[in-house]
Amino acid sequence: MGLSAPVLAQAPDTTTTDLTLYGLRLKDAPAEAFVAAASAAGAQVLSRQADGTVFLDVRAAGVPALQRLMLITEQATLASAQFVIKPYGQDNEALRQLLVQKYGLPFTAEGARRPFPGFAARFAPRGTFDWEFAGGMKLIYRQPALGDSTLSYTDVERTRRHAAVVPLPARAGSASEVPANRF
Protein backbone atom coordinates (compact mmCIF):
# COMPACT_ATOMS: atom_id res chain seq x y z
CA MET A 1 0.00 0.00 0.00
CA GLY A 2 2.59 2.57 -1.09
CA LEU A 3 1.88 6.21 -1.61
CA SER A 4 3.02 8.04 -4.68
CA ALA A 5 5.02 11.26 -4.40
CA PRO A 6 2.07 13.48 -5.44
CA VAL A 7 -0.07 12.08 -2.61
CA LEU A 8 2.69 12.76 -0.10
CA ALA A 9 3.15 16.30 -1.40
CA GLN A 10 -0.49 17.25 -0.76
CA ALA A 11 -1.17 19.29 2.35
CA PRO A 12 -4.84 20.29 2.19
CA ASP A 13 -6.12 22.95 4.56
CA THR A 14 -8.14 21.01 7.12
CA THR A 15 -8.78 24.05 9.35
CA THR A 16 -12.12 24.65 7.63
CA THR A 17 -13.15 20.97 7.64
CA ASP A 18 -15.23 19.31 10.39
CA LEU A 19 -13.44 16.44 12.12
CA THR A 20 -15.58 13.30 11.98
CA LEU A 21 -15.27 9.75 13.21
CA TYR A 22 -17.65 6.82 12.69
CA GLY A 23 -19.80 9.12 10.56
CA LEU A 24 -20.32 11.54 13.45
CA ARG A 25 -19.28 15.21 13.54
CA LEU A 26 -17.15 15.34 16.70
CA LYS A 27 -17.43 19.02 17.65
CA ASP A 28 -20.05 19.17 20.43
CA ALA A 29 -20.96 15.49 19.90
CA PRO A 30 -22.96 13.95 22.74
CA ALA A 31 -20.98 11.15 24.39
CA GLU A 32 -23.80 8.62 24.01
CA ALA A 33 -24.14 9.38 20.28
CA PHE A 34 -20.41 8.73 19.91
CA VAL A 35 -20.58 5.45 21.85
CA ALA A 36 -23.53 4.35 19.68
CA ALA A 37 -21.66 5.23 16.46
CA ALA A 38 -18.50 3.44 17.64
CA SER A 39 -20.52 0.38 18.67
CA ALA A 40 -22.23 0.30 15.27
CA ALA A 41 -18.75 0.28 13.68
CA GLY A 42 -17.72 -2.76 15.73
CA ALA A 43 -16.31 -1.29 18.97
CA GLN A 44 -17.24 -2.99 22.23
CA VAL A 45 -17.72 -1.10 25.48
CA LEU A 46 -15.37 -2.45 28.15
CA SER A 47 -16.26 -0.14 31.04
CA ARG A 48 -17.77 3.19 32.05
CA GLN A 49 -16.55 5.38 34.89
CA ALA A 50 -18.61 7.72 37.06
CA ASP A 51 -16.91 10.78 35.51
CA GLY A 52 -18.25 9.84 32.05
CA THR A 53 -15.05 8.23 30.74
CA VAL A 54 -15.79 5.20 28.57
CA PHE A 55 -13.29 2.50 27.56
CA LEU A 56 -13.85 0.52 24.36
CA ASP A 57 -12.13 -2.31 22.52
CA VAL A 58 -11.87 -1.15 18.89
CA ARG A 59 -9.85 -3.98 17.31
CA ALA A 60 -12.96 -5.20 15.43
CA ALA A 61 -13.82 -1.73 14.06
CA GLY A 62 -11.82 -2.33 10.88
CA VAL A 63 -9.07 0.32 11.15
CA PRO A 64 -5.51 -1.02 11.23
CA ALA A 65 -3.43 -0.56 14.41
CA LEU A 66 -6.30 0.71 16.60
CA GLN A 67 -6.59 -1.31 19.80
CA ARG A 68 -8.36 0.48 22.67
CA LEU A 69 -10.30 3.72 22.91
CA MET A 70 -10.76 6.00 25.87
CA LEU A 71 -13.59 8.50 25.47
CA ILE A 72 -13.10 11.54 27.69
CA THR A 73 -16.16 13.72 28.20
CA GLU A 74 -16.96 17.11 29.62
CA GLN A 75 -20.60 17.58 30.64
CA ALA A 76 -21.69 14.50 28.63
CA THR A 77 -20.04 15.91 25.47
CA LEU A 78 -16.97 14.49 23.72
CA ALA A 79 -13.72 16.18 24.80
CA SER A 80 -11.33 13.58 23.37
CA ALA A 81 -11.45 10.14 21.79
CA GLN A 82 -8.00 8.72 22.43
CA PHE A 83 -7.00 5.47 20.73
CA VAL A 84 -4.11 3.37 21.92
CA ILE A 85 -2.47 2.14 18.73
CA LYS A 86 -0.03 -0.57 17.80
CA PRO A 87 3.27 1.37 17.68
CA TYR A 88 5.05 -0.60 14.95
CA GLY A 89 4.65 -2.94 12.00
CA GLN A 90 2.46 -3.07 8.92
CA ASP A 91 -0.71 -2.10 10.81
CA ASN A 92 0.88 1.11 12.06
CA GLU A 93 2.26 1.91 8.63
CA ALA A 94 -1.17 1.31 7.05
CA LEU A 95 -2.82 3.59 9.63
CA ARG A 96 -0.35 6.41 8.94
CA GLN A 97 -0.86 6.02 5.20
CA LEU A 98 -4.65 6.17 5.63
CA LEU A 99 -4.30 9.35 7.68
CA VAL A 100 -2.13 11.00 5.01
CA GLN A 101 -4.51 9.93 2.23
CA LYS A 102 -7.50 11.37 4.09
CA TYR A 103 -6.03 14.51 5.70
CA GLY A 104 -2.71 15.21 3.99
CA LEU A 105 0.59 15.59 5.79
CA PRO A 106 0.53 16.24 9.52
CA PHE A 107 2.47 19.05 11.10
CA THR A 108 5.19 18.53 13.67
CA ALA A 109 3.79 19.50 17.05
CA GLU A 110 7.18 19.76 18.75
CA GLY A 111 9.71 22.41 17.79
CA ALA A 112 9.21 24.28 14.53
CA ARG A 113 5.71 23.67 13.15
CA ARG A 114 5.99 22.34 9.60
CA PRO A 115 4.58 19.54 7.42
CA PHE A 116 6.29 16.20 8.03
CA PRO A 117 6.79 14.38 4.68
CA GLY A 118 8.17 11.16 6.26
CA PHE A 119 5.04 10.50 8.31
CA ALA A 120 3.69 7.71 6.07
CA ALA A 121 7.09 6.06 5.56
CA ARG A 122 7.79 2.44 6.47
CA PHE A 123 8.96 3.08 10.03
CA ALA A 124 6.87 4.98 12.57
CA PRO A 125 8.39 8.37 13.38
CA ARG A 126 8.92 9.30 17.03
CA GLY A 127 7.27 12.45 18.31
CA THR A 128 3.94 14.21 18.12
CA PHE A 129 2.20 15.17 14.87
CA ASP A 130 -1.15 16.84 14.35
CA TRP A 131 -3.80 18.15 11.99
CA GLU A 132 -5.96 21.15 12.88
CA PHE A 133 -9.68 21.21 12.05
CA ALA A 134 -12.61 23.62 12.27
CA GLY A 135 -13.96 24.58 15.68
CA GLY A 136 -10.76 24.01 17.61
CA MET A 137 -10.59 20.28 16.88
CA LYS A 138 -7.26 18.48 16.45
CA LEU A 139 -6.22 15.02 15.36
CA ILE A 140 -3.03 14.15 17.25
CA TYR A 141 -0.72 11.20 16.51
CA ARG A 142 1.76 10.59 19.32
CA GLN A 143 4.61 8.09 19.10
CA PRO A 144 6.73 8.48 22.26
CA ALA A 145 9.98 6.67 22.98
CA LEU A 146 8.30 5.22 26.11
CA GLY A 147 4.61 4.67 26.81
CA ASP A 148 1.57 4.09 24.66
CA SER A 149 1.35 5.35 21.10
CA THR A 150 -1.93 7.20 20.62
CA LEU A 151 -4.20 8.77 18.04
CA SER A 152 -6.51 11.37 19.58
CA TYR A 153 -9.51 13.18 18.13
CA THR A 154 -9.56 16.16 20.48
CA ASP A 155 -11.65 19.25 21.17
CA VAL A 156 -8.78 21.39 22.46
CA GLU A 157 -10.88 23.79 24.57
CA ARG A 158 -13.06 21.07 26.15
CA THR A 159 -9.98 19.01 26.97
CA ARG A 160 -8.35 22.04 28.58
CA ARG A 161 -11.46 22.68 30.70
CA HIS A 162 -11.73 18.98 31.62
CA ALA A 163 -8.09 18.88 32.72
CA ALA A 164 -8.63 21.97 34.89
CA VAL A 165 -11.35 20.25 36.94
CA VAL A 166 -9.64 16.86 37.40
CA PRO A 167 -8.56 16.73 41.06
CA LEU A 168 -4.88 16.17 41.73
CA PRO A 169 -3.90 13.38 44.14
CA ALA A 170 -3.28 14.42 47.74
CA ARG A 171 0.28 15.38 48.52
CA ALA A 172 2.22 12.39 49.80
CA GLY A 173 4.46 14.41 52.13
CA SER A 174 8.16 15.01 52.15
CA ALA A 175 10.74 12.31 51.61
CA SER A 176 11.73 12.53 55.28
CA GLU A 177 8.18 11.42 56.25
CA VAL A 178 8.40 8.15 54.28
CA PRO A 179 9.40 5.24 56.55
CA ALA A 180 12.82 3.83 55.64
CA ASN A 181 11.43 0.33 55.06
CA ARG A 182 8.95 1.54 52.41
CA PHE A 183 11.45 2.36 49.72
Coordinates of N, CA and C in Angstrom, one line a residue:
M1 N 0.8 -1.2 0.0 CA 0.0 0.0 0.0 C 0.9 1.2 0.0
G2 N 1.7 1.4 -1.0 CA 2.6 2.6 -1.1 C 1.9 3.8 -1.6
L3 N 2.4 4.9 -1.2 CA 1.9 6.2 -1.6 C 2.8 6.8 -2.7
S4 N 2.2 7.4 -3.7 CA 3.0 8.0 -4.7 C 3.5 9.4 -4.2
A5 N 4.5 10.0 -4.8 CA 5.0 11.3 -4.4 C 4.0 12.4 -4.4
P6 N 3.1 12.4 -5.4 CA 2.1 13.5 -5.4 C 1.1 13.4 -4.2
V7 N 0.8 12.2 -3.8 CA -0.1 12.1 -2.6 C 0.6 12.6 -1.4
L8 N 1.9 12.3 -1.2 CA 2.7 12.8 -0.1 C 2.9 14.3 -0.1
A9 N 2.9 14.9 -1.3 CA 3.1 16.3 -1.4 C 1.9 17.1 -1.0
Q10 N 0.7 16.5 -1.0 CA -0.5 17.3 -0.8 C -0.6 17.6 0.7
A11 N -1.0 18.8 1.0 CA -1.2 19.3 2.4 C -2.4 20.1 2.4
P12 N -3.6 19.5 2.3 CA -4.8 20.3 2.2 C -5.1 21.1 3.5
D13 N -5.8 22.2 3.4 CA -6.1 23.0 4.6 C -7.3 22.3 5.3
T14 N -7.1 21.7 6.4 CA -8.1 21.0 7.1 C -8.8 21.9 8.1
T15 N -8.3 23.1 8.3 CA -8.8 24.0 9.4 C -10.2 24.5 9.1
T16 N -10.7 24.3 7.9 CA -12.1 24.7 7.6 C -13.0 23.4 7.5
T17 N -12.4 22.2 7.8 CA -13.2 21.0 7.6 C -13.6 20.5 9.0
D18 N -14.8 19.9 9.1 CA -15.2 19.3 10.4 C -14.5 18.0 10.6
L19 N -14.1 17.7 11.8 CA -13.4 16.4 12.1 C -14.6 15.5 12.5
T20 N -14.6 14.3 11.8 CA -15.6 13.3 12.0 C -14.9 12.0 12.3
L21 N -15.7 11.1 12.9 CA -15.3 9.7 13.2 C -16.5 8.9 13.3
Y22 N -16.5 7.7 12.7 CA -17.7 6.8 12.7 C -18.9 7.5 12.1
G23 N -18.7 8.4 11.2 CA -19.8 9.1 10.6 C -20.4 10.2 11.4
L24 N -19.8 10.6 12.5 CA -20.3 11.5 13.4 C -19.4 12.8 13.5
R25 N -20.0 14.0 13.4 CA -19.3 15.2 13.5 C -18.9 15.3 15.0
L26 N -17.6 15.4 15.3 CA -17.2 15.3 16.7 C -17.3 16.6 17.5
K27 N -17.3 17.8 16.9 CA -17.4 19.0 17.7 C -18.8 19.0 18.3
D28 N -18.8 19.1 19.6 CA -20.1 19.2 20.4 C -20.9 17.9 20.3
A29 N -20.2 16.8 20.0 CA -21.0 15.5 19.9 C -21.3 15.0 21.3
P30 N -22.6 14.6 21.5 CA -23.0 13.9 22.7 C -22.2 12.6 22.9
A31 N -21.8 12.4 24.1 CA -21.0 11.2 24.4 C -21.7 9.9 24.0
E32 N -23.0 9.8 24.3 CA -23.8 8.6 24.0 C -24.0 8.4 22.5
A33 N -24.1 9.5 21.7 CA -24.1 9.4 20.3 C -22.8 8.8 19.7
F34 N -21.7 9.3 20.3 CA -20.4 8.7 19.9 C -20.3 7.2 20.2
V35 N -20.7 6.9 21.5 CA -20.6 5.4 21.9 C -21.5 4.6 20.9
A36 N -22.6 5.1 20.6 CA -23.5 4.3 19.7 C -22.9 4.2 18.3
A37 N -22.3 5.3 17.8 CA -21.7 5.2 16.5 C -20.5 4.3 16.5
A38 N -19.7 4.3 17.5 CA -18.5 3.4 17.6 C -19.0 2.0 17.7
S39 N -20.0 1.7 18.5 CA -20.5 0.4 18.7 C -21.1 -0.2 17.4
A40 N -21.7 0.7 16.6 CA -22.2 0.3 15.3 C -21.1 0.0 14.3
A41 N -19.9 0.6 14.5 CA -18.8 0.3 13.7 C -18.0 -1.0 14.1
G42 N -18.4 -1.5 15.3 CA -17.7 -2.8 15.7 C -17.0 -2.6 17.1
A43 N -17.0 -1.5 17.7 CA -16.3 -1.3 19.0 C -17.2 -1.9 20.1
Q44 N -16.5 -2.4 21.1 CA -17.2 -3.0 22.2 C -16.9 -2.2 23.5
V45 N -17.9 -1.8 24.2 CA -17.7 -1.1 25.5 C -17.1 -2.1 26.5
L46 N -16.0 -1.7 27.1 CA -15.4 -2.4 28.2 C -15.8 -2.0 29.5
S47 N -15.8 -0.7 29.7 CA -16.3 -0.1 31.0 C -16.6 1.3 30.9
R48 N -17.4 1.8 31.9 CA -17.8 3.2 32.1 C -17.4 3.6 33.5
Q49 N -16.9 4.8 33.6 CA -16.6 5.4 34.9 C -17.6 6.4 35.3
A50 N -17.7 6.7 36.5 CA -18.6 7.7 37.1 C -18.4 9.1 36.5
D51 N -17.2 9.4 36.1 CA -16.9 10.8 35.5 C -17.3 10.9 34.0
G52 N -17.8 9.8 33.5 CA -18.2 9.8 32.1 C -17.2 9.2 31.1
T53 N -16.1 8.9 31.6 CA -15.0 8.2 30.7 C -15.5 6.8 30.4
V54 N -15.4 6.5 29.1 CA -15.8 5.2 28.6 C -14.6 4.5 27.9
F55 N -14.4 3.3 28.2 CA -13.3 2.5 27.6 C -13.9 1.5 26.6
L56 N -13.3 1.4 25.4 CA -13.9 0.5 24.4 C -12.7 -0.3 23.7
D57 N -13.0 -1.5 23.3 CA -12.1 -2.3 22.5 C -12.5 -2.0 21.1
V58 N -11.6 -1.5 20.3 CA -11.9 -1.2 18.9 C -11.2 -2.0 17.8
R59 N -10.6 -3.1 18.3 CA -9.9 -4.0 17.3 C -10.7 -4.5 16.2
A60 N -12.0 -4.7 16.5 CA -13.0 -5.2 15.4 C -13.6 -4.1 14.6
A61 N -13.2 -2.8 14.8 CA -13.8 -1.7 14.1 C -13.3 -1.6 12.7
G62 N -12.3 -2.3 12.3 CA -11.8 -2.3 10.9 C -10.7 -1.3 10.5
V63 N -10.2 -0.6 11.5 CA -9.1 0.3 11.2 C -7.8 -0.3 11.7
P64 N -6.8 -0.4 10.8 CA -5.5 -1.0 11.2 C -4.8 -0.3 12.4
A65 N -4.2 -1.0 13.3 CA -3.4 -0.6 14.4 C -4.2 -0.1 15.6
L66 N -5.5 0.2 15.5 CA -6.3 0.7 16.6 C -6.6 -0.5 17.5
Q67 N -6.4 -0.2 18.8 CA -6.6 -1.3 19.8 C -7.7 -1.0 20.8
R68 N -7.4 0.1 21.6 CA -8.4 0.5 22.7 C -8.7 2.0 22.5
L69 N -9.8 2.3 23.0 CA -10.3 3.7 22.9 C -10.8 4.2 24.3
M70 N -10.3 5.4 24.7 CA -10.8 6.0 25.9 C -11.5 7.3 25.5
L71 N -12.8 7.3 25.8 CA -13.6 8.5 25.5 C -13.6 9.4 26.7
I72 N -13.1 10.6 26.6 CA -13.1 11.5 27.7 C -14.2 12.6 27.4
T73 N -15.0 12.8 28.4 CA -16.2 13.7 28.2 C -16.1 14.9 29.1
E74 N -16.8 16.0 28.8 CA -17.0 17.1 29.6 C -18.4 17.4 29.5
Q75 N -19.2 17.3 30.6 CA -20.6 17.6 30.6 C -21.3 16.8 29.6
A76 N -21.0 15.5 29.5 CA -21.7 14.5 28.6 C -21.4 14.8 27.1
T77 N -20.4 15.6 26.9 CA -20.0 15.9 25.5 C -18.6 15.5 25.2
L78 N -18.3 15.0 24.1 CA -17.0 14.5 23.7 C -15.9 15.6 23.9
A79 N -14.9 15.3 24.7 CA -13.7 16.2 24.8 C -12.6 15.6 24.0
S80 N -12.4 14.2 24.1 CA -11.3 13.6 23.4 C -11.6 12.1 23.2
A81 N -11.4 11.6 22.1 CA -11.4 10.1 21.8 C -10.0 9.7 21.5
Q82 N -9.4 9.1 22.5 CA -8.0 8.7 22.4 C -7.8 7.2 22.2
F83 N -7.3 6.9 21.1 CA -7.0 5.5 20.7 C -5.6 5.1 21.2
V84 N -5.4 3.9 21.8 CA -4.1 3.4 21.9 C -3.9 2.6 20.7
I85 N -2.7 2.8 20.0 CA -2.5 2.1 18.7 C -1.2 1.3 18.8
K86 N -1.2 0.3 17.9 CA 0.0 -0.6 17.8 C 1.1 0.3 17.3
P87 N 2.2 0.4 18.0 CA 3.3 1.4 17.7 C 4.2 1.0 16.6
Y88 N 4.1 -0.2 16.0 CA 5.1 -0.6 15.0 C 4.4 -1.6 14.0
G89 N 5.1 -1.9 12.9 CA 4.6 -2.9 12.0 C 3.8 -2.4 10.9
Q90 N 3.3 -3.4 10.1 CA 2.5 -3.1 8.9 C 1.1 -2.4 9.3
D91 N 0.5 -2.7 10.4 CA -0.7 -2.1 10.8 C -0.5 -0.6 11.1
N92 N 0.6 -0.3 11.8 CA 0.9 1.1 12.1 C 1.2 1.9 10.8
E93 N 1.9 1.3 9.9 CA 2.3 1.9 8.6 C 1.0 2.1 7.8
A94 N 0.1 1.2 7.8 CA -1.2 1.3 7.0 C -2.0 2.4 7.6
L95 N -2.1 2.5 9.0 CA -2.8 3.6 9.6 C -2.3 5.0 9.2
R96 N -1.0 5.1 9.3 CA -0.3 6.4 8.9 C -0.6 6.8 7.5
Q97 N -0.6 5.8 6.6 CA -0.9 6.0 5.2 C -2.3 6.4 5.0
L98 N -3.2 5.8 5.7 CA -4.6 6.2 5.6 C -4.9 7.6 6.1
L99 N -4.2 8.0 7.2 CA -4.3 9.3 7.7 C -3.8 10.4 6.7
V100 N -2.7 10.1 6.0 CA -2.1 11.0 5.0 C -3.0 11.1 3.8
Q101 N -3.6 9.9 3.4 CA -4.5 9.9 2.2 C -5.8 10.8 2.5
K102 N -6.3 10.7 3.8 CA -7.5 11.4 4.1 C -7.3 12.8 4.4
Y103 N -6.2 13.2 5.2 CA -6.0 14.5 5.7 C -4.8 15.3 5.2
G104 N -4.0 14.6 4.4 CA -2.7 15.2 4.0 C -1.6 15.0 5.0
L105 N -0.5 15.7 4.9 CA 0.6 15.6 5.8 C 0.3 16.2 7.1
P106 N 0.7 15.6 8.2 CA 0.5 16.2 9.5 C 1.6 17.3 9.7
F107 N 1.4 18.1 10.7 CA 2.5 19.0 11.1 C 3.2 18.5 12.3
T108 N 4.5 18.9 12.5 CA 5.2 18.5 13.7 C 4.6 19.4 14.8
A109 N 4.4 18.8 15.9 CA 3.8 19.5 17.0 C 4.9 19.9 18.1
E110 N 6.1 19.4 17.9 CA 7.2 19.8 18.8 C 8.2 20.5 18.0
G111 N 8.7 21.6 18.5 CA 9.7 22.4 17.8 C 9.0 23.3 16.7
A112 N 9.7 23.5 15.6 CA 9.2 24.3 14.5 C 8.0 23.6 13.9
R113 N 6.9 24.3 13.7 CA 5.7 23.7 13.1 C 5.8 23.7 11.6
R114 N 5.9 22.5 11.1 CA 6.0 22.3 9.6 C 5.5 21.0 9.2
P115 N 5.0 20.9 7.9 CA 4.6 19.5 7.4 C 5.7 18.5 7.6
F116 N 5.3 17.3 7.8 CA 6.3 16.2 8.0 C 6.1 15.2 6.9
P117 N 7.0 15.3 5.8 CA 6.8 14.4 4.7 C 7.1 12.9 4.9
G118 N 7.8 12.6 6.0 CA 8.2 11.2 6.3 C 7.2 10.4 7.1
F119 N 6.0 11.1 7.4 CA 5.0 10.5 8.3 C 4.5 9.1 7.9
A120 N 4.3 9.0 6.6 CA 3.7 7.7 6.1 C 4.8 6.7 5.6
A121 N 6.0 7.0 6.0 CA 7.1 6.1 5.6 C 7.0 4.7 6.3
R122 N 7.9 3.8 6.0 CA 7.8 2.4 6.5 C 7.9 2.4 8.0
F123 N 8.8 3.1 8.6 CA 9.0 3.1 10.0 C 8.3 4.2 10.7
A124 N 7.6 4.0 11.8 CA 6.9 5.0 12.6 C 7.8 6.0 13.1
P125 N 7.5 7.3 12.8 CA 8.4 8.4 13.4 C 8.1 8.6 14.9
R126 N 9.1 8.9 15.6 CA 8.9 9.3 17.0 C 8.5 10.8 17.1
G127 N 7.7 11.1 18.1 CA 7.3 12.5 18.3 C 5.8 12.6 18.2
T128 N 5.3 13.9 18.2 CA 3.9 14.2 18.1 C 3.7 15.0 16.8
F129 N 2.6 14.6 16.1 CA 2.2 15.2 14.9 C 0.7 15.4 14.9
D130 N 0.3 16.5 14.3 CA -1.2 16.8 14.4 C -1.7 17.5 13.1
W131 N -3.0 17.5 13.0 CA -3.8 18.1 12.0 C -4.8 19.0 12.7
E132 N -5.0 20.3 12.3 CA -6.0 21.2 12.9 C -7.2 21.2 12.0
F133 N -8.4 21.2 12.7 CA -9.7 21.2 12.0 C -10.5 22.4 12.5
A134 N -11.7 22.5 11.9 CA -12.6 23.6 12.3 C -13.1 23.5 13.7
G135 N -13.4 24.6 14.3 CA -14.0 24.6 15.7 C -13.0 24.2 16.8
G136 N -11.7 24.3 16.6 CA -10.8 24.0 17.6 C -10.5 22.5 17.8
M137 N -10.8 21.7 16.8 CA -10.6 20.3 16.9 C -9.2 20.0 16.3
K138 N -8.6 18.9 16.9 CA -7.3 18.5 16.5 C -7.3 17.0 16.4
L139 N -6.5 16.4 15.4 CA -6.2 15.0 15.4 C -4.7 14.9 15.7
I140 N -4.4 14.2 16.7 CA -3.0 14.2 17.2 C -2.5 12.7 17.2
Y141 N -1.4 12.5 16.5 CA -0.7 11.2 16.5 C 0.5 11.3 17.4
R142 N 0.6 10.5 18.4 CA 1.8 10.6 19.3 C 2.5 9.3 19.4
Q143 N 3.8 9.3 19.1 CA 4.6 8.1 19.1 C 5.8 8.4 20.0
P144 N 5.6 8.2 21.3 CA 6.7 8.5 22.3 C 7.8 7.4 22.3
A145 N 8.9 7.7 22.8 CA 10.0 6.7 23.0 C 9.5 5.6 24.0
L146 N 8.8 6.1 25.1 CA 8.3 5.2 26.1 C 6.8 5.5 26.3
G147 N 6.1 4.5 26.6 CA 4.6 4.7 26.8 C 3.8 4.3 25.6
D148 N 2.5 4.5 25.7 CA 1.6 4.1 24.7 C 1.6 5.1 23.5
S149 N 1.5 4.5 22.3 CA 1.4 5.3 21.1 C -0.1 5.6 21.0
T150 N -0.5 6.8 20.6 CA -1.9 7.2 20.6 C -2.3 8.0 19.4
L151 N -3.6 7.9 19.1 CA -4.2 8.8 18.0 C -5.4 9.4 18.7
S152 N -5.5 10.7 18.8 CA -6.5 11.4 19.6 C -7.3 12.3 18.7
Y153 N -8.6 12.2 18.8 CA -9.5 13.2 18.1 C -9.9 14.1 19.3
T154 N -9.5 15.3 19.3 CA -9.6 16.2 20.5 C -10.2 17.5 20.2
D155 N -11.1 17.9 21.1 CA -11.6 19.2 21.2 C -10.7 20.0 22.2
V156 N -9.8 20.8 21.7 CA -8.8 21.4 22.5 C -9.3 22.2 23.7
E157 N -10.3 23.0 23.5 CA -10.9 23.8 24.6 C -11.6 22.9 25.6
R158 N -12.4 22.0 25.2 CA -13.1 21.1 26.1 C -12.1 20.3 26.9
T159 N -11.0 19.8 26.3 CA -10.0 19.0 27.0 C -9.3 19.9 28.0
R160 N -9.0 21.1 27.7 CA -8.3 22.0 28.6 C -9.2 22.3 29.8
R161 N -10.5 22.5 29.6 CA -11.5 22.7 30.7 C -11.6 21.4 31.6
H162 N -11.6 20.3 30.9 CA -11.7 19.0 31.6 C -10.5 18.8 32.5
A163 N -9.3 19.1 32.0 CA -8.1 18.9 32.7 C -8.0 19.8 33.9
A164 N -8.6 21.0 33.8 CA -8.6 22.0 34.9 C -9.5 21.5 36.1
V165 N -10.5 20.7 35.9 CA -11.3 20.2 36.9 C -11.0 18.9 37.5
V166 N -10.0 18.2 36.9 CA -9.6 16.9 37.4 C -8.8 17.1 38.7
P167 N -9.3 16.5 39.8 CA -8.6 16.7 41.1 C -7.2 16.0 41.0
L168 N -6.2 16.7 41.6 CA -4.9 16.2 41.7 C -4.8 15.3 43.0
P169 N -4.0 14.2 43.0 CA -3.9 13.4 44.1 C -3.4 14.2 45.3
A170 N -3.7 13.7 46.5 CA -3.3 14.4 47.7 C -1.8 14.3 47.8
R171 N -1.2 15.3 48.4 CA 0.3 15.4 48.5 C 0.7 14.3 49.4
A172 N 1.8 13.5 49.0 CA 2.2 12.4 49.8 C 3.1 12.8 51.0
G173 N 3.6 14.0 51.0 CA 4.5 14.4 52.1 C 5.9 14.5 51.7
S174 N 6.8 14.9 52.5 CA 8.2 15.0 52.1 C 8.8 13.7 52.2
A175 N 10.0 13.6 51.6 CA 10.7 12.3 51.6 C 11.1 11.9 53.0
S176 N 11.3 12.9 53.9 CA 11.7 12.5 55.3 C 10.6 11.9 56.0
E177 N 9.3 12.0 55.6 CA 8.2 11.4 56.2 C 7.9 10.0 55.8
V178 N 8.6 9.5 54.8 CA 8.4 8.2 54.3 C 9.2 7.2 55.1
P179 N 8.6 6.2 55.7 CA 9.4 5.2 56.5 C 10.5 4.6 55.7
A180 N 11.6 4.4 56.3 CA 12.8 3.8 55.6 C 12.5 2.5 55.0
N181 N 11.7 1.7 55.6 CA 11.4 0.3 55.1 C 10.4 0.3 53.9
R182 N 9.9 1.5 53.5 CA 9.0 1.5 52.4 C 9.6 1.8 51.1
F183 N 10.8 2.0 51.0 CA 11.5 2.4 49.7 C 12.6 1.5 49.4

